[in-house]
Amino acid sequence: METYDIYFRDEQDSANKGFNLKDKEKAIRMAEDMLAEKKGYVKDFPGGIISVIDKSTKEEVWSKPIPKN
């Protein structure tokens, strides 16, 4: 079964939310909302990347840069 989590990374560090979301589109919407609202770890990773990862394959299924400001 596919499950997805939201990851944050930059050149120094990485973190993830620990989600086990079963719907890829829902995970992407949540990540986009976090990015738009600067919630979650977005504030901790300016200039980094926010990604949705398939936890079973470790494949990145969506990603966007996190603005520095």
Short mmCIF file of N, CA, C and O in Angstrom, two decimals:
data_model
loop_
_atom_site.label_atom_id
_atom_site.label_comp_id
_atom_site.label_asym_id
_atom_site.label_seq_id
_atom_site.Cartn_x
_atom_site.Cartn_y
_atom_site.Cartn_z
N MET A 1 0.84 -1.18 0.00
CA MET A 1 0.00 0.00 0.00
C MET A 1 0.88 1.24 0.00
O MET A 1 1.85 1.33 0.75
N GLU A 2 0.53 2.19 -0.85
CA GLU A 2 1.29 3.43 -0.92
C GLU A 2 0.90 4.35 0.23
O GLU A 2 -0.28 4.50 0.55
N THR A 3 1.89 4.95 0.85
CA THR A 3 1.67 6.01 1.83
C THR A 3 2.66 7.12 1.54
O THR A 3 3.76 6.88 1.02
N TYR A 4 2.28 8.33 1.89
CA TYR A 4 3.07 9.50 1.54
C TYR A 4 3.34 10.34 2.78
O TYR A 4 2.54 10.39 3.70
N ASP A 5 4.48 11.01 2.77
CA ASP A 5 4.86 11.91 3.84
C ASP A 5 5.42 13.19 3.22
O ASP A 5 5.81 13.21 2.05
N ILE A 6 5.45 14.23 4.01
CA ILE A 6 5.96 15.53 3.55
C ILE A 6 7.32 15.76 4.19
O ILE A 6 7.46 15.69 5.42
N TYR A 7 8.30 16.02 3.33
CA TYR A 7 9.69 16.21 3.77
C TYR A 7 10.14 17.64 3.47
O TYR A 7 9.69 18.26 2.51
N PHE A 8 11.06 18.09 4.28
CA PHE A 8 11.68 19.41 4.12
C PHE A 8 13.18 19.18 4.17
O PHE A 8 13.67 18.39 4.97
N ARG A 9 13.93 19.89 3.30
CA ARG A 9 15.38 19.73 3.34
C ARG A 9 16.06 20.99 2.81
O ARG A 9 15.49 21.74 2.02
N ASP A 10 17.27 21.17 3.27
CA ASP A 10 18.15 22.20 2.72
C ASP A 10 19.56 21.62 2.74
O ASP A 10 19.72 20.42 2.96
N GLU A 11 20.56 22.44 2.53
CA GLU A 11 21.93 21.94 2.47
C GLU A 11 22.44 21.45 3.81
O GLU A 11 23.39 20.68 3.88
N GLN A 12 21.80 21.86 4.90
CA GLN A 12 22.27 21.54 6.23
C GLN A 12 21.52 20.39 6.91
O GLN A 12 22.11 19.64 7.69
N ASP A 13 20.21 20.28 6.66
CA ASP A 13 19.39 19.40 7.49
C ASP A 13 18.15 18.93 6.71
O ASP A 13 17.88 19.41 5.62
N SER A 14 17.41 18.02 7.32
CA SER A 14 16.13 17.60 6.76
C SER A 14 15.19 17.21 7.89
O SER A 14 15.63 16.93 9.01
N ALA A 15 13.90 17.21 7.59
CA ALA A 15 12.88 16.82 8.57
C ALA A 15 11.67 16.34 7.80
O ALA A 15 11.50 16.62 6.62
N ASN A 16 10.83 15.58 8.47
CA ASN A 16 9.57 15.17 7.86
C ASN A 16 8.46 15.23 8.89
O ASN A 16 8.72 15.28 10.09
N LYS A 17 7.24 15.27 8.40
CA LYS A 17 6.08 15.42 9.28
C LYS A 17 5.68 14.11 9.95
O LYS A 17 4.99 14.13 10.95
N GLY A 18 6.04 12.97 9.40
CA GLY A 18 5.66 11.69 10.00
C GLY A 18 4.27 11.22 9.60
O GLY A 18 3.68 10.37 10.25
N PHE A 19 3.74 11.78 8.50
CA PHE A 19 2.42 11.39 8.01
C PHE A 19 2.48 10.02 7.34
O PHE A 19 3.51 9.61 6.82
N ASN A 20 1.35 9.34 7.34
CA ASN A 20 1.14 8.12 6.56
C ASN A 20 -0.11 8.31 5.72
O ASN A 20 -1.09 7.59 5.85
N LEU A 21 -0.06 9.31 4.85
CA LEU A 21 -1.22 9.66 4.03
C LEU A 21 -1.36 8.66 2.89
O LEU A 21 -0.39 8.35 2.21
N LYS A 22 -2.56 8.16 2.68
CA LYS A 22 -2.79 7.15 1.66
C LYS A 22 -3.14 7.74 0.30
O LYS A 22 -3.13 7.05 -0.70
N ASP A 23 -3.44 9.03 0.25
CA ASP A 23 -3.84 9.69 -0.98
C ASP A 23 -2.76 10.68 -1.41
O ASP A 23 -2.49 11.66 -0.72
N LYS A 24 -2.13 10.40 -2.56
CA LYS A 24 -1.05 11.25 -3.04
C LYS A 24 -1.51 12.69 -3.27
O LYS A 24 -0.83 13.63 -2.89
N GLU A 25 -2.68 12.86 -3.87
CA GLU A 25 -3.18 14.21 -4.14
C GLU A 25 -3.43 14.98 -2.85
O GLU A 25 -3.18 16.18 -2.78
N LYS A 26 -3.92 14.31 -1.83
CA LYS A 26 -4.14 14.97 -0.53
C LYS A 26 -2.80 15.41 0.06
O LYS A 26 -2.67 16.50 0.60
N ALA A 27 -1.79 14.55 -0.04
CA ALA A 27 -0.46 14.89 0.48
C ALA A 27 0.09 16.11 -0.25
O ALA A 27 0.66 17.01 0.38
N ILE A 28 -0.09 16.16 -1.55
CA ILE A 28 0.40 17.30 -2.34
C ILE A 28 -0.35 18.57 -1.95
O ILE A 28 0.26 19.63 -1.75
N ARG A 29 -1.68 18.48 -1.79
CA ARG A 29 -2.46 19.66 -1.36
C ARG A 29 -2.01 20.15 0.01
O ARG A 29 -1.88 21.35 0.24
N MET A 30 -1.75 19.22 0.93
CA MET A 30 -1.28 19.61 2.26
C MET A 30 0.06 20.31 2.17
O MET A 30 0.30 21.32 2.84
N ALA A 31 0.97 19.79 1.34
CA ALA A 31 2.29 20.40 1.18
C ALA A 31 2.17 21.79 0.56
O ALA A 31 2.82 22.74 1.01
N GLU A 32 1.30 21.92 -0.45
CA GLU A 32 1.09 23.23 -1.07
C GLU A 32 0.51 24.23 -0.07
O GLU A 32 0.91 25.40 -0.04
N ASP A 33 -0.42 23.77 0.77
CA ASP A 33 -0.99 24.64 1.81
C ASP A 33 0.07 25.07 2.82
O ASP A 33 0.14 26.23 3.21
N MET A 34 0.91 24.12 3.25
CA MET A 34 1.99 24.46 4.19
C MET A 34 2.91 25.50 3.58
O MET A 34 3.33 26.45 4.25
N LEU A 35 3.24 25.32 2.32
CA LEU A 35 4.13 26.25 1.62
C LEU A 35 3.48 27.63 1.52
O LEU A 35 4.11 28.65 1.85
N ALA A 36 2.22 27.69 1.12
CA ALA A 36 1.53 28.97 0.95
C ALA A 36 1.34 29.70 2.28
O ALA A 36 1.46 30.92 2.36
N GLU A 37 1.05 28.93 3.33
CA GLU A 37 0.76 29.52 4.64
C GLU A 37 2.00 29.58 5.54
O GLU A 37 1.91 30.01 6.69
N LYS A 38 3.13 29.09 5.02
CA LYS A 38 4.38 29.05 5.79
C LYS A 38 4.20 28.33 7.13
O LYS A 38 4.62 28.82 8.17
N LYS A 39 3.58 27.15 7.05
CA LYS A 39 3.34 26.33 8.24
C LYS A 39 4.25 25.12 8.25
O LYS A 39 4.94 24.84 7.29
N GLY A 40 4.21 24.39 9.34
CA GLY A 40 5.05 23.21 9.47
C GLY A 40 6.50 23.63 9.58
O GLY A 40 6.83 24.61 10.23
N TYR A 41 7.35 22.90 8.91
CA TYR A 41 8.78 23.20 8.94
C TYR A 41 9.20 24.22 7.89
O TYR A 41 10.38 24.50 7.73
N VAL A 42 8.24 24.78 7.13
CA VAL A 42 8.56 25.72 6.07
C VAL A 42 9.43 26.86 6.60
O VAL A 42 10.42 27.25 5.97
N LYS A 43 9.09 27.39 7.77
CA LYS A 43 9.86 28.50 8.36
C LYS A 43 11.29 28.09 8.72
O LYS A 43 12.18 28.93 8.76
N ASP A 44 11.50 26.81 8.97
CA ASP A 44 12.82 26.33 9.37
C ASP A 44 13.74 26.01 8.20
O ASP A 44 14.93 25.77 8.40
N PHE A 45 13.19 25.98 6.97
CA PHE A 45 13.98 25.60 5.81
C PHE A 45 13.89 26.61 4.68
O PHE A 45 13.68 26.23 3.52
N PRO A 46 14.07 27.92 4.95
CA PRO A 46 14.01 28.90 3.86
C PRO A 46 15.12 28.62 2.84
O PRO A 46 16.26 28.31 3.20
N GLY A 47 14.76 28.68 1.56
CA GLY A 47 15.72 28.38 0.51
C GLY A 47 15.90 26.90 0.24
O GLY A 47 16.66 26.51 -0.64
N GLY A 48 15.18 26.07 0.98
CA GLY A 48 15.27 24.62 0.81
C GLY A 48 14.18 24.10 -0.11
O GLY A 48 13.66 24.81 -0.95
N ILE A 49 13.81 22.84 0.10
CA ILE A 49 12.83 22.16 -0.74
C ILE A 49 11.78 21.50 0.16
O ILE A 49 12.12 20.93 1.20
N ILE A 50 10.52 21.57 -0.27
CA ILE A 50 9.45 20.80 0.34
C ILE A 50 9.07 19.71 -0.66
O ILE A 50 8.95 20.00 -1.86
N SER A 51 8.90 18.48 -0.20
CA SER A 51 8.65 17.35 -1.09
C SER A 51 7.59 16.43 -0.52
O SER A 51 7.44 16.32 0.69
N VAL A 52 6.90 15.74 -1.41
CA VAL A 52 6.03 14.63 -1.03
C VAL A 52 6.75 13.37 -1.48
O VAL A 52 7.15 13.25 -2.65
N ILE A 53 6.94 12.45 -0.56
CA ILE A 53 7.69 11.22 -0.81
C ILE A 53 6.79 10.01 -0.63
O ILE A 53 6.06 9.92 0.36
N ASP A 54 6.86 9.08 -1.58
CA ASP A 54 6.20 7.78 -1.43
C ASP A 54 7.06 6.99 -0.46
O ASP A 54 8.22 6.68 -0.74
N LYS A 55 6.51 6.69 0.71
CA LYS A 55 7.31 6.06 1.76
C LYS A 55 7.75 4.64 1.42
O LYS A 55 8.78 4.19 1.90
N SER A 56 6.99 3.94 0.58
CA SER A 56 7.37 2.56 0.27
C SER A 56 8.50 2.49 -0.75
O SER A 56 9.37 1.64 -0.64
N THR A 57 8.50 3.41 -1.73
CA THR A 57 9.55 3.37 -2.75
C THR A 57 10.63 4.43 -2.54
O THR A 57 11.64 4.43 -3.23
N LYS A 58 10.37 5.36 -1.62
CA LYS A 58 11.27 6.50 -1.35
C LYS A 58 11.34 7.46 -2.53
O LYS A 58 12.22 8.29 -2.62
N GLU A 59 10.38 7.34 -3.45
CA GLU A 59 10.35 8.19 -4.64
C GLU A 59 9.71 9.54 -4.32
O GLU A 59 8.68 9.62 -3.66
N GLU A 60 10.35 10.59 -4.80
CA GLU A 60 9.79 11.93 -4.67
C GLU A 60 8.73 12.10 -5.75
O GLU A 60 9.03 11.99 -6.93
N VAL A 61 7.48 12.36 -5.34
CA VAL A 61 6.39 12.47 -6.31
C VAL A 61 6.00 13.92 -6.58
O VAL A 61 5.25 14.19 -7.52
N TRP A 62 6.50 14.85 -5.77
CA TRP A 62 6.21 16.28 -5.93
C TRP A 62 7.24 17.05 -5.12
O TRP A 62 7.65 16.60 -4.05
N SER A 63 7.66 18.20 -5.62
CA SER A 63 8.55 19.05 -4.83
C SER A 63 8.50 20.48 -5.36
O SER A 63 8.19 20.70 -6.54
N LYS A 64 8.79 21.41 -4.47
CA LYS A 64 8.87 22.82 -4.83
C LYS A 64 9.90 23.48 -3.93
O LYS A 64 10.09 23.08 -2.77
N PRO A 65 10.55 24.53 -4.43
CA PRO A 65 11.48 25.27 -3.58
C PRO A 65 10.71 26.08 -2.52
O PRO A 65 9.60 26.54 -2.77
N ILE A 66 11.33 26.23 -1.38
CA ILE A 66 10.79 27.08 -0.31
C ILE A 66 11.43 28.44 -0.45
O ILE A 66 12.67 28.55 -0.40
N PRO A 67 10.63 29.50 -0.64
CA PRO A 67 11.20 30.83 -0.79
C PRO A 67 12.01 31.24 0.46
O PRO A 67 11.68 30.83 1.57
N LYS A 68 13.02 32.06 0.23
CA LYS A 68 13.85 32.51 1.35
C LYS A 68 13.12 33.52 2.23
O LYS A 68 13.44 33.64 3.39
N ASN A 69 12.15 34.23 1.70
CA ASN A 69 11.42 35.22 2.51
C ASN A 69 10.01 34.76 2.69
O ASN A 69 9.27 34.47 1.91
#
